[in-house]
Amino acid sequence: YFKRVENENENIAIIKDDLMHNKQEEKVTAKEEEERNENMNKILPKSGPNLILYTGNNDNAKRNDATRLLLTSNVATQSDGTIVAKNIGTTAIFYNWVRIESTPALDPSLTGGAHSQGQVYCRDRTGVLLPGHVKDFSFSFRSNVAGIFTEKWMLNTTPSLHNEISQEVTIR
């Protein structure tokens, strides 16, 4: 590495070249450090109770927001869908899925009465989600008459979540 330099202009050129090389390394290092910090924030758990909800399954490359779940089926057949919850916090989260009562858009007589309307079922309505764990919530729909049916469900959690995600899901 050490080289004897005979003239001053050659010495200045070598120093400038070293300075430029060091500055480029610093820029790359800062950029790499920023990317590393972003990746660490994604990997490391958030402090307190934090949860993310998305539709699909764990190996789904495209994660969709879980404020809506579309279930399609024929009359008298069952349709299933999944909402995935991941506890990204450091606290265990107790959950309870609750159907939100809403008034139907159509008169019950137009849909064949209250007993023949579609019904959404949720398996695993209550439980606990430990830090770092992922839970698939299965929702099923079945109807004896044709039509478009909408239900709203709310995910109640204890303790309350720190991140402000929508805990209300519209199932249609």
Short mmCIF file of C-alpha atoms in Angstrom, two decimals:
data_model
loop_
_atom_site.label_atom_id
_atom_site.label_comp_id
_atom_site.label_asym_id
_atom_site.label_seq_id
_atom_site.Cartn_x
_atom_site.Cartn_y
_atom_site.Cartn_z
CA TYR A 1 0.00 0.00 0.00
CA PHE A 2 2.76 2.42 0.86
CA LYS A 3 4.29 3.91 -2.20
CA ARG A 4 7.00 6.46 -2.51
CA VAL A 5 5.69 9.50 -4.31
CA GLU A 6 8.24 11.58 -6.16
CA ASN A 7 6.21 14.61 -7.11
CA GLU A 8 3.67 16.67 -5.22
CA ASN A 9 0.94 16.58 -7.93
CA GLU A 10 0.89 12.80 -7.85
CA ASN A 11 0.63 12.90 -4.04
CA ILE A 12 -2.39 15.29 -4.21
CA ALA A 13 -4.11 13.06 -6.80
CA ILE A 14 -3.69 10.00 -4.56
CA ILE A 15 -5.10 11.84 -1.53
CA LYS A 16 -8.11 13.12 -3.52
CA ASP A 17 -8.74 9.62 -4.85
CA ASP A 18 -8.65 8.20 -1.30
CA LEU A 19 -11.03 10.92 -0.04
CA MET A 20 -13.52 10.27 -2.85
CA HIS A 21 -13.37 6.53 -2.20
CA ASN A 22 -13.98 7.05 1.54
CA LYS A 23 -16.96 9.36 0.87
CA GLN A 24 -18.55 6.77 -1.42
CA GLU A 25 -18.10 4.11 1.27
CA GLU A 26 -19.72 6.43 3.84
CA LYS A 27 -22.78 6.98 1.58
CA VAL A 28 -23.21 3.27 0.98
CA THR A 29 -22.74 2.56 4.66
CA ALA A 30 -25.35 5.16 5.68
CA LYS A 31 -27.83 3.79 3.15
CA GLU A 32 -27.16 0.22 4.27
CA GLU A 33 -27.54 1.29 7.90
CA GLU A 34 -30.92 2.90 7.14
CA GLU A 35 -32.13 -0.26 5.37
CA ARG A 36 -30.84 -2.39 8.25
CA ASN A 37 -32.73 -0.23 10.76
CA GLU A 38 -35.94 -0.50 8.73
CA ASN A 39 -35.58 -4.28 8.54
CA MET A 40 -34.89 -4.49 12.26
CA ASN A 41 -38.04 -2.44 12.99
CA LYS A 42 -40.04 -4.91 10.92
CA ILE A 43 -38.53 -7.90 12.71
CA LEU A 44 -38.39 -6.66 16.28
CA PRO A 45 -41.65 -6.74 18.23
CA LYS A 46 -43.36 -3.47 19.05
CA SER A 47 -43.68 -2.53 22.68
CA GLY A 48 -47.02 -3.41 24.27
CA PRO A 49 -50.10 -4.90 22.60
CA ASN A 50 -49.87 -4.52 18.80
CA LEU A 51 -51.68 -6.53 16.17
CA ILE A 52 -51.99 -6.63 12.39
CA LEU A 53 -54.92 -8.11 10.49
CA TYR A 54 -54.92 -9.19 6.86
CA THR A 55 -56.87 -11.50 4.57
CA GLY A 56 -55.40 -14.61 3.01
CA ASN A 57 -53.02 -17.12 4.48
CA ASN A 58 -49.53 -16.94 5.98
CA ASP A 59 -47.68 -17.72 2.75
CA ASN A 60 -49.71 -15.21 0.74
CA ALA A 61 -47.22 -12.82 -0.84
CA LYS A 62 -49.74 -10.01 -1.14
CA ARG A 63 -51.28 -9.20 2.21
CA ASN A 64 -54.58 -7.40 1.93
CA ASP A 65 -56.16 -5.15 4.52
CA ALA A 66 -58.67 -7.10 6.60
CA THR A 67 -61.44 -4.52 6.84
CA ARG A 68 -63.44 -6.50 4.25
CA LEU A 69 -63.85 -10.20 3.57
CA LEU A 70 -65.77 -11.38 0.51
CA LEU A 71 -67.44 -14.79 0.68
CA THR A 72 -69.26 -16.03 -2.41
CA SER A 73 -71.35 -19.19 -2.64
CA ASN A 74 -74.33 -20.78 -4.30
CA VAL A 75 -77.64 -21.24 -2.52
CA ALA A 76 -77.40 -23.85 0.27
CA THR A 77 -73.63 -24.24 -0.08
CA GLN A 78 -70.99 -23.08 2.37
CA SER A 79 -68.26 -20.57 1.58
CA ASP A 80 -65.18 -20.09 3.78
CA GLY A 81 -62.75 -17.22 4.20
CA THR A 82 -59.87 -16.40 6.48
CA ILE A 83 -58.69 -13.35 8.35
CA VAL A 84 -55.17 -13.64 9.71
CA ALA A 85 -54.01 -11.88 12.88
CA LYS A 86 -50.38 -11.52 13.86
CA ASN A 87 -49.33 -10.32 17.29
CA ILE A 88 -46.41 -7.99 16.55
CA GLY A 89 -46.29 -6.71 20.11
CA THR A 90 -44.69 -7.86 23.34
CA THR A 91 -47.94 -8.56 25.18
CA ALA A 92 -50.39 -11.46 25.05
CA ILE A 93 -53.70 -10.32 23.54
CA PHE A 94 -57.01 -11.81 24.61
CA TYR A 95 -59.54 -11.57 21.78
CA ASN A 96 -63.27 -11.92 21.30
CA TRP A 97 -65.06 -11.68 17.92
CA VAL A 98 -68.51 -10.09 18.24
CA ARG A 99 -71.15 -9.69 15.55
CA ILE A 100 -72.29 -6.06 15.31
CA GLU A 101 -76.05 -5.78 15.09
CA SER A 102 -77.21 -3.82 12.08
CA THR A 103 -80.56 -3.22 10.46
CA PRO A 104 -81.02 -5.03 7.14
CA ALA A 105 -81.21 -2.91 4.01
CA LEU A 106 -84.20 -4.93 2.73
CA ASP A 107 -87.46 -5.87 4.38
CA PRO A 108 -87.18 -9.45 5.77
CA SER A 109 -90.25 -10.43 3.73
CA LEU A 110 -88.29 -9.69 0.52
CA THR A 111 -85.50 -12.08 1.50
CA GLY A 112 -87.72 -14.96 2.55
CA GLY A 113 -87.93 -14.11 6.24
CA ALA A 114 -85.41 -13.94 9.05
CA HIS A 115 -84.85 -17.73 9.21
CA SER A 116 -83.85 -18.08 5.56
CA GLN A 117 -81.33 -15.21 5.46
CA GLY A 118 -77.64 -15.89 5.12
CA GLN A 119 -75.62 -16.46 8.22
CA VAL A 120 -71.93 -15.86 8.89
CA TYR A 121 -70.21 -18.07 11.47
CA CYS A 122 -66.87 -17.48 13.12
CA ARG A 123 -64.82 -20.36 14.49
CA ASP A 124 -62.53 -19.59 17.43
CA ARG A 125 -64.46 -16.55 18.62
CA THR A 126 -62.45 -16.21 21.83
CA GLY A 127 -58.91 -17.00 22.84
CA VAL A 128 -55.45 -15.59 23.37
CA LEU A 129 -52.76 -14.62 20.87
CA LEU A 130 -49.23 -14.73 22.26
CA PRO A 131 -46.47 -12.36 21.12
CA GLY A 132 -45.03 -13.34 17.74
CA HIS A 133 -47.82 -15.83 17.03
CA VAL A 134 -50.13 -15.88 14.02
CA LYS A 135 -53.79 -16.96 14.15
CA ASP A 136 -56.09 -17.80 11.22
CA PHE A 137 -59.71 -16.89 11.93
CA SER A 138 -62.10 -18.89 9.73
CA PHE A 139 -65.41 -17.35 8.75
CA SER A 140 -68.12 -19.39 6.99
CA PHE A 141 -71.24 -18.29 5.17
CA ARG A 142 -74.32 -20.21 4.11
CA SER A 143 -77.71 -19.06 2.82
CA ASN A 144 -80.93 -20.77 1.76
CA VAL A 145 -81.88 -17.89 -0.58
CA ALA A 146 -80.00 -15.98 -3.26
CA GLY A 147 -78.91 -12.43 -2.52
CA ILE A 148 -76.22 -10.18 -1.16
CA PHE A 149 -75.76 -10.35 2.59
CA THR A 150 -73.58 -8.15 4.76
CA GLU A 151 -72.51 -8.58 8.36
CA LYS A 152 -70.11 -6.57 10.46
CA TRP A 153 -67.88 -8.16 13.06
CA MET A 154 -65.71 -6.48 15.66
CA LEU A 155 -62.52 -7.85 17.20
CA ASN A 156 -62.48 -6.84 20.86
CA THR A 157 -59.09 -7.12 22.54
CA THR A 158 -57.82 -6.99 26.08
CA PRO A 159 -55.64 -5.03 26.62
CA SER A 160 -56.51 -2.34 24.08
CA LEU A 161 -54.16 -2.20 21.11
CA HIS A 162 -51.47 0.49 20.88
CA ASN A 163 -51.45 0.55 17.08
CA GLU A 164 -54.55 2.06 15.57
CA ILE A 165 -55.85 -0.60 13.21
CA SER A 166 -59.46 -1.04 12.23
CA GLN A 167 -60.86 -3.84 14.35
CA GLU A 168 -64.16 -3.86 12.45
CA VAL A 169 -64.55 -6.28 9.54
CA THR A 170 -67.32 -6.20 6.94
CA ILE A 171 -68.17 -9.66 5.60
CA ARG A 172 -70.18 -9.71 2.42
#
